[in-house]
Coordinates of C-alpha atoms and ligand atoms in Angstrom, one line a residue:
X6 CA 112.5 -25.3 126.2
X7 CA 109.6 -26.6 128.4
X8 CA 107.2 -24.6 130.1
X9 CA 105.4 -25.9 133.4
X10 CA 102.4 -24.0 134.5
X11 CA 101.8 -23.7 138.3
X12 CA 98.5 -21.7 137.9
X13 CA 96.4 -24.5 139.4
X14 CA 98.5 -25.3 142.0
X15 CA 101.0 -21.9 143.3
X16 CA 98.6 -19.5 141.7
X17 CA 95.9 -20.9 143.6
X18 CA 97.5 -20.7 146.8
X19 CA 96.7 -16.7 146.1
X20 CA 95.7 -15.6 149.1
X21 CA 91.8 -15.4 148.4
X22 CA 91.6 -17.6 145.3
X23 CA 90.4 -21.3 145.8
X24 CA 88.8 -23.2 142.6
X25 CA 86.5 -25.5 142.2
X26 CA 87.2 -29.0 140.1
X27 CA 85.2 -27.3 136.9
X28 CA 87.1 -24.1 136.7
X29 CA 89.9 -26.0 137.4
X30 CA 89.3 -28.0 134.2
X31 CA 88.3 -25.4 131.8
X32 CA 91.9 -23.4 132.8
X33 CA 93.6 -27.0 132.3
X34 CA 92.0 -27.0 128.8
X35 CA 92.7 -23.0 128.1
X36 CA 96.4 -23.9 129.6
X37 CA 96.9 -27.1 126.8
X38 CA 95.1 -25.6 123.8
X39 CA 98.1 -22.8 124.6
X40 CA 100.3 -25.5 124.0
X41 CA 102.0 -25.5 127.4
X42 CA 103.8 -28.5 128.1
X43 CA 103.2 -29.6 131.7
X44 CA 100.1 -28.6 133.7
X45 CA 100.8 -29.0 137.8
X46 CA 97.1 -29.4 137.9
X47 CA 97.2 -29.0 142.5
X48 CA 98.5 -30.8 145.1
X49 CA 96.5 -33.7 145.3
X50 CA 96.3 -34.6 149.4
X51 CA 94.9 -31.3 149.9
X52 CA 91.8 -32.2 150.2
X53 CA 88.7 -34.2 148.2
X54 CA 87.4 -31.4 146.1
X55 CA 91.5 -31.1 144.5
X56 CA 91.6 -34.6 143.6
X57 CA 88.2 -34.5 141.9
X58 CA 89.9 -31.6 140.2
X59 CA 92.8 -33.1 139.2
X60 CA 91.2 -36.5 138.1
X61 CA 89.0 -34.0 135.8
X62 CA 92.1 -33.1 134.3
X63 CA 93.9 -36.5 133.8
X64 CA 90.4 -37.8 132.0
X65 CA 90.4 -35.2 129.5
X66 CA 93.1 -36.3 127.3
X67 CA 95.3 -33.8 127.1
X68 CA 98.0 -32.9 125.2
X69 CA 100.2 -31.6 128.1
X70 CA 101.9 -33.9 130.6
X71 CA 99.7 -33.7 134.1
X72 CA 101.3 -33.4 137.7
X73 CA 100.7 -33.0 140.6
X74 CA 103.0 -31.6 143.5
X75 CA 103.7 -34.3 146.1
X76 CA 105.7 -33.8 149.5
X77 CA 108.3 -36.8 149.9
X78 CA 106.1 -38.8 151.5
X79 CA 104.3 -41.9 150.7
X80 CA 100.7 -40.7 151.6
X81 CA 100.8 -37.7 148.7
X82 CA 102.3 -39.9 146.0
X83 CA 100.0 -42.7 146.6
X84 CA 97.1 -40.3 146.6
X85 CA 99.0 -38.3 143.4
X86 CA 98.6 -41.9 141.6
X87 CA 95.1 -42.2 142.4
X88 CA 94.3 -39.3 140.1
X89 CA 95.9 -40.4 137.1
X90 CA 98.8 -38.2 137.2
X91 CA 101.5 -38.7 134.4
X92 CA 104.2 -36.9 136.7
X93 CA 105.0 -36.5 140.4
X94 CA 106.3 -32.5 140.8
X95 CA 108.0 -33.5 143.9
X96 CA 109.3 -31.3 146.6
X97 CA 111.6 -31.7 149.0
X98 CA 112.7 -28.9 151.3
X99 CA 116.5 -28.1 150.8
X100 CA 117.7 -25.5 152.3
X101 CA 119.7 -26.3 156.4
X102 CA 117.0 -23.3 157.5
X103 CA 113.9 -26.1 156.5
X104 CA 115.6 -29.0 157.2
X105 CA 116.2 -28.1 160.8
X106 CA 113.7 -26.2 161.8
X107 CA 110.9 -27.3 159.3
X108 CA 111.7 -30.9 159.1
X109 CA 113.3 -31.4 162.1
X110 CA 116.2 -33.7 160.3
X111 CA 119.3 -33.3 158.7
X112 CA 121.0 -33.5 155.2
X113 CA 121.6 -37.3 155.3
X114 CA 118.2 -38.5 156.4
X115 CA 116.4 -35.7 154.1
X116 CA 118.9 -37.0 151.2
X117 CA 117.7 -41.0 151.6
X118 CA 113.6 -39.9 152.5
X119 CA 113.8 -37.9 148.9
X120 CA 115.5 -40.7 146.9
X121 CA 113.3 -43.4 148.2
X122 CA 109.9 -41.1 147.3
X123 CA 111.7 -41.1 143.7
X124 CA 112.6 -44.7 143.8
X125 CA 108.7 -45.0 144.3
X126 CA 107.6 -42.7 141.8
X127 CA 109.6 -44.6 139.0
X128 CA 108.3 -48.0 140.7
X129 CA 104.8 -46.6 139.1
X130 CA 106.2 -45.1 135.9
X131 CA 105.7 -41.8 136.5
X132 CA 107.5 -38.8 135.3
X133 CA 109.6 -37.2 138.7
X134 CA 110.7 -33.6 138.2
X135 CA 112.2 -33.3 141.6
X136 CA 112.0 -29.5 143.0
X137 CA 114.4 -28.4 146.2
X138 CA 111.6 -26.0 147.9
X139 CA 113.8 -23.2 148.8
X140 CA 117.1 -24.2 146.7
X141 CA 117.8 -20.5 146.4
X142 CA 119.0 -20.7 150.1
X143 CA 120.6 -24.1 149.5
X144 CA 124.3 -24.6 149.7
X145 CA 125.5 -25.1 145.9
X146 CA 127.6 -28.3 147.2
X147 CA 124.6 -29.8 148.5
X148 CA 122.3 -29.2 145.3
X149 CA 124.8 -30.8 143.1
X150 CA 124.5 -34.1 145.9
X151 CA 120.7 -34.2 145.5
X152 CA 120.8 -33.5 141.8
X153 CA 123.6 -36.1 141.1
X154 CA 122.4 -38.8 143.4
X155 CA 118.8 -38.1 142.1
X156 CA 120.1 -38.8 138.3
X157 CA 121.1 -42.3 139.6
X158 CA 117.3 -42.6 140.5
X159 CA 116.5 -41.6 136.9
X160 CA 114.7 -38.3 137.7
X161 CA 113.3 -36.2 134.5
X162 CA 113.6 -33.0 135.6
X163 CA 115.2 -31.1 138.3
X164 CA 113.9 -27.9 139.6
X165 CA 115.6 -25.3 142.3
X166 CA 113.0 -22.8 143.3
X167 CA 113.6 -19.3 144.6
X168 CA 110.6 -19.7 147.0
X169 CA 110.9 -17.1 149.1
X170 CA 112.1 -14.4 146.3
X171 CA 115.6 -13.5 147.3
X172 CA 117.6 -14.1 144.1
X173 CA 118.8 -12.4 141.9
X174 CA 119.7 -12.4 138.5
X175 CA 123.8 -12.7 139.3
X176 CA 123.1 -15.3 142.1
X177 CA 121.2 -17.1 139.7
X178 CA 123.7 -17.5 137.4
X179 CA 126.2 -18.7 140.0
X180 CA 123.9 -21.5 141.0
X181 CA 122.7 -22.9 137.1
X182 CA 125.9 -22.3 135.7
X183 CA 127.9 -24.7 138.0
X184 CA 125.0 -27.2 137.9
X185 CA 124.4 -26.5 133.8
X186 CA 128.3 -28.2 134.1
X187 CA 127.6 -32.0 134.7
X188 CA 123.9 -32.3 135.0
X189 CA 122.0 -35.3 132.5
X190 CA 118.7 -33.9 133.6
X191 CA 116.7 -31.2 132.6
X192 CA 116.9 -28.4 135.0
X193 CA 113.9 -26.2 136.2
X194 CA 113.2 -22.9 137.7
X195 CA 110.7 -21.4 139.9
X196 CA 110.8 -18.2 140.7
X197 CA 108.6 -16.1 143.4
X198 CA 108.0 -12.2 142.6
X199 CA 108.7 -11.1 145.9
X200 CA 111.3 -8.2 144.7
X201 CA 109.9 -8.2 141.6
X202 CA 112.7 -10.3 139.9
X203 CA 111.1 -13.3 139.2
X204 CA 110.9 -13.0 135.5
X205 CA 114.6 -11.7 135.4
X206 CA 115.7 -14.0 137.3
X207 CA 113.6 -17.0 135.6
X208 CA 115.2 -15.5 132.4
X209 CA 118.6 -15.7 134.2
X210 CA 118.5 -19.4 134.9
X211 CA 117.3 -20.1 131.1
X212 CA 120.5 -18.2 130.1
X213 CA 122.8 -20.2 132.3
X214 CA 121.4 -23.6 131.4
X215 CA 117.3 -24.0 132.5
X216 CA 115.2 -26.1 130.2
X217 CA 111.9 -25.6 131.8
X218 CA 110.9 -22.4 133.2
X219 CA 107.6 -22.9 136.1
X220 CA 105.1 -19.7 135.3
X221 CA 101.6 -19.1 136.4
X222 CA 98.9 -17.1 133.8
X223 CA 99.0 -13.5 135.3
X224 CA 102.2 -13.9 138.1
X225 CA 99.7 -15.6 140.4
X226 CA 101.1 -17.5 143.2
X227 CA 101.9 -17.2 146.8
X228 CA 102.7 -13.9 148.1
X229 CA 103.9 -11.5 145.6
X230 CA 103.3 -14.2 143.0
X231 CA 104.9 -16.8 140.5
X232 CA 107.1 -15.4 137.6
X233 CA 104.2 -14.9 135.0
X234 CA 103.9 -16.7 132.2
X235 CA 103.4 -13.9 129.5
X236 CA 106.2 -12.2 130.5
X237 CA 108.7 -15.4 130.1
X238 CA 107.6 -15.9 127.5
X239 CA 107.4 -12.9 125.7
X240 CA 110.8 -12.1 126.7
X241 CA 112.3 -15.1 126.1
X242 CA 110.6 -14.7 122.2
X243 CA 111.1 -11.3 121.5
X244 CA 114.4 -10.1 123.6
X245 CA 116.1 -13.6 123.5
X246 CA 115.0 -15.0 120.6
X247 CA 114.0 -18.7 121.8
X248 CA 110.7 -20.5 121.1
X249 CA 108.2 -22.1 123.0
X250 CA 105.5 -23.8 122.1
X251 CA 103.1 -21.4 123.3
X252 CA 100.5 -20.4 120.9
X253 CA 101.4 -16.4 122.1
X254 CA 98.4 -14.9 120.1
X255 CA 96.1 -17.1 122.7
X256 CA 97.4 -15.3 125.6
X257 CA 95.4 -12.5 126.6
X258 CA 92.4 -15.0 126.2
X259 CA 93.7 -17.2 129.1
X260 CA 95.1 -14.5 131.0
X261 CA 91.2 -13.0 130.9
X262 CA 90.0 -16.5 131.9
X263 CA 92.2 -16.9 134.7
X264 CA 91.1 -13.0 136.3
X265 CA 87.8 -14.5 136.2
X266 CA 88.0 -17.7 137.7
X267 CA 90.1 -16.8 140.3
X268 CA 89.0 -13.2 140.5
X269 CA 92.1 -11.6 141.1
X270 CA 92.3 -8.2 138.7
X271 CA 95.3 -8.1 136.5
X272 CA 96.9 -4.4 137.5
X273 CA 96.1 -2.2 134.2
X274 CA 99.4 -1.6 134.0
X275 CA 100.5 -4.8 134.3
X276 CA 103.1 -5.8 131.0
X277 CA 101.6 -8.2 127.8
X278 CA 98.1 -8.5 129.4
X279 CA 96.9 -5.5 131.5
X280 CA 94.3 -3.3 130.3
X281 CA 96.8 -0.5 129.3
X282 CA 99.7 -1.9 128.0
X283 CA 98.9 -1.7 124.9
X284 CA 96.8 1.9 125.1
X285 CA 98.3 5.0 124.1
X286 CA 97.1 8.7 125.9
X287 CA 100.2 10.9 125.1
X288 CA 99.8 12.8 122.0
X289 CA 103.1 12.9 121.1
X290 CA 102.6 9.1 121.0
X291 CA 100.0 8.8 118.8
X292 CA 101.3 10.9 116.7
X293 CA 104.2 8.3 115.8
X294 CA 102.4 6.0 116.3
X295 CA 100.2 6.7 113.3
X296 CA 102.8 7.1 111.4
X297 CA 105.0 4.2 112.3
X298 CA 103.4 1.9 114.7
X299 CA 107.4 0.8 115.9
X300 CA 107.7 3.8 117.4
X301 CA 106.0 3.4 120.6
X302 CA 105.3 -0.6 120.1
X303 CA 107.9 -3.2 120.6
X304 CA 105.3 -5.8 121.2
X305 CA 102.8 -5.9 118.2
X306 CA 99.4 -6.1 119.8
X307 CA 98.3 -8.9 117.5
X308 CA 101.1 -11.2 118.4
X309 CA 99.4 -11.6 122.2
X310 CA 96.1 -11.7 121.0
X311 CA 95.1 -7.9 121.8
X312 CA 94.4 -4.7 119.9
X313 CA 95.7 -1.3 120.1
X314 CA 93.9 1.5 121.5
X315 CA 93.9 5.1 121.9
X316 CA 92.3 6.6 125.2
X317 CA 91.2 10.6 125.1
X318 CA 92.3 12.6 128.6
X319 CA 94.3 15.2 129.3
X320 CA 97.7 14.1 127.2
X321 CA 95.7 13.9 123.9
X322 CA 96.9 15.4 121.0
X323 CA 95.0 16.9 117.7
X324 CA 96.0 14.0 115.8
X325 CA 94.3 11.0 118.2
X326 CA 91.1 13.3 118.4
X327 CA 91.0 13.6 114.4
X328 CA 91.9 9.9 113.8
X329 CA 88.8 9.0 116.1
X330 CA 86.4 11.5 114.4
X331 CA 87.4 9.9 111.2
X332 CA 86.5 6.7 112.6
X333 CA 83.0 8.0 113.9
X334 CA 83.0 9.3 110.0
X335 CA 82.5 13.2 111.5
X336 CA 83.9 15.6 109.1
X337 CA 85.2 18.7 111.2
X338 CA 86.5 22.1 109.9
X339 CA 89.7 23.3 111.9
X340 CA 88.3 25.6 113.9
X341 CA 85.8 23.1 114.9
X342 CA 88.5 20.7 115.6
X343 CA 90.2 22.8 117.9
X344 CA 87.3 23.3 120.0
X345 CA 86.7 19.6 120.2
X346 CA 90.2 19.2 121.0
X347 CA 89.5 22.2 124.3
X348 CA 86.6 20.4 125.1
X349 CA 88.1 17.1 125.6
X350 CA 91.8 18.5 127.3
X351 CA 89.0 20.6 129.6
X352 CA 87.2 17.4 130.5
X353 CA 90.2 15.0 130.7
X354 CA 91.7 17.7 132.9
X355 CA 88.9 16.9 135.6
X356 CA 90.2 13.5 135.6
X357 CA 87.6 12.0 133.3
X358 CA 88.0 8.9 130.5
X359 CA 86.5 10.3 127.2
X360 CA 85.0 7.3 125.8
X361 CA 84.0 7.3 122.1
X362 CA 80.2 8.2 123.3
X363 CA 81.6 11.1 125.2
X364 CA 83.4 12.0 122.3
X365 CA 80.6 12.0 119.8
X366 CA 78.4 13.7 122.0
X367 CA 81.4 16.5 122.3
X368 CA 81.7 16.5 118.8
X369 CA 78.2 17.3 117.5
X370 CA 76.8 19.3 120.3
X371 CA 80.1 21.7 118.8
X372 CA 79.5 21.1 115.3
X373 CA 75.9 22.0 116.4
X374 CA 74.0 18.5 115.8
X375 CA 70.8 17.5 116.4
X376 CA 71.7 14.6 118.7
X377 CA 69.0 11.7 118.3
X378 CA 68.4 10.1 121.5
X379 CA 66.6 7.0 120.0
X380 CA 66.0 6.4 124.3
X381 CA 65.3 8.4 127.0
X382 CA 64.6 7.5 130.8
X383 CA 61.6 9.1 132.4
X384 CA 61.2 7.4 135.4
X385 CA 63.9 4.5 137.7
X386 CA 62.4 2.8 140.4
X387 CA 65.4 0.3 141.8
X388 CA 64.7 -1.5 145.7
X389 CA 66.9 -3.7 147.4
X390 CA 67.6 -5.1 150.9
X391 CA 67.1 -7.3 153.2
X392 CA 64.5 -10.1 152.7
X393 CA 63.5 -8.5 149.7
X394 CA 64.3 -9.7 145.9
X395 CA 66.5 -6.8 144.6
X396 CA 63.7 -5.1 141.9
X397 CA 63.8 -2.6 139.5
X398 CA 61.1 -0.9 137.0
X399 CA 61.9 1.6 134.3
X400 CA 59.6 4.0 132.2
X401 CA 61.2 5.2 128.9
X402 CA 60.2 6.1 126.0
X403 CA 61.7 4.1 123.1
X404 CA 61.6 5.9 119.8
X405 CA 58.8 8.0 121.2
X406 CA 56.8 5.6 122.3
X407 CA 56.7 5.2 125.9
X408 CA 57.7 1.9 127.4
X409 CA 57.4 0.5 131.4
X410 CA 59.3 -2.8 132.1
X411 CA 60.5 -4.1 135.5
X412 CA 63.0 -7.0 136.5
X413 CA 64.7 -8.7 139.1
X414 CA 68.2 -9.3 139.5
X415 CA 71.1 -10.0 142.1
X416 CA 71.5 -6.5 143.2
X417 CA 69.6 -3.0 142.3
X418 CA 72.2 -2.5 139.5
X419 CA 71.7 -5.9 137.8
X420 CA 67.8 -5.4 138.3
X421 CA 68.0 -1.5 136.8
X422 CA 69.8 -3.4 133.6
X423 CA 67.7 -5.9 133.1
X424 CA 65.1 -3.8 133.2
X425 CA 66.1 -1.4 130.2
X426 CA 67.3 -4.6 129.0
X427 CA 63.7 -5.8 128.5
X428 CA 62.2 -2.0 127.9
X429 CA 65.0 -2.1 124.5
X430 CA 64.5 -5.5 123.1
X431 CA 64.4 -4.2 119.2
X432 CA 67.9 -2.7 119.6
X433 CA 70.9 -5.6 119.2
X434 CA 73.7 -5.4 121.4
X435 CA 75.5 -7.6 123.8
X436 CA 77.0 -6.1 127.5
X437 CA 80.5 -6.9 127.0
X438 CA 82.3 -5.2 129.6
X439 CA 80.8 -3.2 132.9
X440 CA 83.4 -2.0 135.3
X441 CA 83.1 0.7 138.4
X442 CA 85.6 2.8 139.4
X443 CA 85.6 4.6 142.9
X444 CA 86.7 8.2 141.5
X445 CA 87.4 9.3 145.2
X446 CA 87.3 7.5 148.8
X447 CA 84.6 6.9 151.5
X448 CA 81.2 5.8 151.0
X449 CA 80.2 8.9 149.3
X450 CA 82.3 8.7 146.7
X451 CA 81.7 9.6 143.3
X452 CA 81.8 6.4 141.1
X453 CA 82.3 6.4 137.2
X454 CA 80.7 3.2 135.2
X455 CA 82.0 2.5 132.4
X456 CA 80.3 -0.2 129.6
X457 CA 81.0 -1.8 126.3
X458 CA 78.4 -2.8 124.4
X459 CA 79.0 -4.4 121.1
X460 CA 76.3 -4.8 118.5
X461 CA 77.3 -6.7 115.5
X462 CA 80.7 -5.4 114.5
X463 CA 81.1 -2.3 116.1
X464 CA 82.0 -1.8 120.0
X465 CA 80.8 1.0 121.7
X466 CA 81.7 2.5 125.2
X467 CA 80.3 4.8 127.4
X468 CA 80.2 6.4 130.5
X469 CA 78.0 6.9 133.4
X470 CA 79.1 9.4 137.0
X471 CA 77.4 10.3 140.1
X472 CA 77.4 9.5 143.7
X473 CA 74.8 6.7 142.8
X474 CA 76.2 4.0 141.6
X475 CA 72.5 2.5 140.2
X476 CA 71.7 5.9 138.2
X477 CA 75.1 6.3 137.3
X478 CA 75.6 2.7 135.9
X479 CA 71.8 3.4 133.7
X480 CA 73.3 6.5 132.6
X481 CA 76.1 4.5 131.0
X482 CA 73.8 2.4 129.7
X483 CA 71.8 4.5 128.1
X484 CA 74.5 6.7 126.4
X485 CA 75.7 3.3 125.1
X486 CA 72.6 2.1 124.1
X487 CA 71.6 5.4 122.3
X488 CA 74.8 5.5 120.7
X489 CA 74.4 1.7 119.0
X490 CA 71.1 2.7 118.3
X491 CA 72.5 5.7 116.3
X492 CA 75.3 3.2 114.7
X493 CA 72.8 1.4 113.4
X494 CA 70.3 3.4 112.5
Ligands
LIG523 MN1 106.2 -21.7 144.7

């Protein structure tokens, strides 16, 4: 089984993503050191910027095979071979629908155009994995002409792609079984999302006879997307049974990469590498899974490269609220622990994340603890606008001792940061995560920030609200700074 990743070239035809030639490399090298086999590193004629990219890639020594996608045509595989590529991804439209009205042509003069491109290709030794841009629509008959006539060109691969998303798992079959029948080449897939099928339907073709399966990191692509990586290969691992060489436990690392390179949030629901799949709420849950971890996990976390974790809201059970205290090393009487347990259903009920800060905080102001607030702000000063470098200054008082620092950032909330950043230089931590969510609409909505800070081994998050999104995001800070302050002290 080969696996081709199209992040650098469909996934960056996301509407809104575009990557410069460093980002490009550092995904190539994320992509390799995940051990997939071929990396269609862009389309090289694009434009100046993609073939600096894409000669990054060829210099680098990779492990993985590096293409780049060329239309039929002369002009793109000479510029292709300029870059260094080892193999021409080359596409020629298929389907009567392109060939007339995109093209212009017909079947015979599309047929001789495409086998003189290949002719070409192997005239420079390169690798040709031939792909019919919207095969789905193609007539079988004339896929099996292409595909046997390209064979006597000596193609490597050959690759139908569903590029408008219209298969489905059934039709799929039809087409790879009949091809599967007399093909010497390896055939390919790629699949578009655009009814949410592409993995099935990727899946479907590897069933009926596909030996390379085209994925992008996180479904990116065109449109709806590209089937996603993770997911192929996950399924193909754990519901199929067949290996890849991907290094799966490296996954959630690249997937993170990719979101921020090309800026495009993975959905938190979104399966092996959103934010909750692997996070349990329900009580019920947690409950079994505490006691048997295969109840409620068919994926273990580890495997992708992620942990478990237990969120506190509304669902929450005794058991999850118990399990954290132990963690936080709070020993709680029942009746204490039911209390706790009101608290948090009371708060989750208003639509609020409990975060572990929350959570101690809940916890001892119950159990009637002192709580030591190692920091506490006294004064927030934050200006921004135009022609003006966004500012901040903060007075606090540090372990008593009262502190004023000031800083300037790229916005009023970076600035506010930095500030308590430089007012708490004798407390260790690292900001690891900071994220805002818009808890209702319009620009006076109420925002809730939410931070990780990790000092040393331990993680620690926290939460800030309010309809100002500078005090609320020094709130969070603060809470999380207090409570590694308290973790450590
Ligand atoms: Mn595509």
């Amino acid at each position: 089984m080969l696996v081709l990743d199209t992040t650098l070239r469909d996934g960056e035809q996301t509407p809104g993503v575009s990557l410069t030639p460093e980002q490009k490399l550092s995904i190539a090298k994320a992509l390799d050191e995940l051990g997939v086999d071929i990396i269609e590193a862009g389309s090289a004629i694009t434009s100046e910027g993609e073939q600096e990219g894409i000669k990054a890639i060829t210099s680098e020594g990779l492990k993985a095979e590096i293409a780049s996608y060329s239309r039929i045509m002369k002009s793109d595989i000479d510029t292709a071979i300029k870059c260094g590529v080892d193999c021409i991804f080359l596409v020629a439209p298929t389907s009567d629908l392109h060939i007339k009205y995109k093209l212009g042509t017909n079947r015979d003069k599309l047929l001789e155009k495409t086998l003189e491109s290949i002719e070409y290709c192997k005239q420079h030794d390169l690798v040709v994995d031939l792909c019919c841009e919207d095969g789905s629509r193609t007539e079988v008959a004339f896929l099996r002409k292409l595909l046997d006539s390209a064979s006597e060109y000596h193609i490597d691969r050959f690759t139908i792609a569903d590029t408008v998303g219209i298969m489905t798992p059934e039709k799929i079959e039809l087409i790879y079984s009949e091809l599967a029948k007399t093909s010497r080449v390896c055939l390919g897939v790629h699949c578009h999302d655009d009814l949410g099928l592409a993995t099935a339907n990727t899946l479907s073709a590897v069933l009926n006879g596909a030996e390379a399966v085209d994925v992008t990191i996180n479904g990116l692509g065109e449109r709806a997307g590209n089937a996603p990586l993770e997911e192929v290969i996950m399924a193909l691992k754990l519901a199929y049974g067949r290996e890849t060489k991907i290094k799966t436990e490296k996954l959630s690392h690249v997937s993170n990469l990719v979101e921020k390179l090309c800026g495009i949030p993975v959905p938190p629901n979104k399966a092996i590498v959103g934010e909750n799949a692997f996070t349990h709420e329900a009580g019920i849950h947690v409950d079994g899974i505490l006691k048997k971890p295969e109840t409620y996990e068919v994926i273990k976390p580890e495997l992708v490269g992620r942990k478990r974790s237990f969120v506190l809201g509304k669902h929450v059970g005794l058991k999850s609220i118990k399990k954290a205290l132990d963690e936080m090393e709070l020993k709680v009487d029942d009746k204490k622990l039911g209390e706790i347990f009101r608290k948090v259903k009371y708060e989750g009920d208003k639509g609020k994340k409990i975060t572990s800060t929350d959570l101690e905080y809940i916890a001892k102001t119950i159990m009637g603890e002192e709580i030591k607030h190692v920091l506490n702000l006294e004064e927030l000063v934050a200006v921004a606008g135009n022609k003006i470098t966004p500012t901040a200054s903060v007075k606090m008082t540090v372990n008593g001792n009262e502190i004023v620092e000031s800083a300037v950032g790229n916005g009023p909330v970076d600035a506010a940061i930095k500030a308590i950043r430089n007012a708490t230089r004798g407390i260790p931590f690292e900001l690891v995560e900071y994220h805002v969510d818009s808890v209702s609409g319009g620009t006076d909505a109420v925002v809730q920030v939410t931070i990780e800070l990790k000092s040393k081994d331990k993680i620690v998050k926290a939460s800030g609200t309010g309809g100002d999104i500078v005090l609320a995001s020094v709130d969070a800070m603060i809470a999380g700074i207090n409570a590694v302050a308290r973790k450590l002290g």
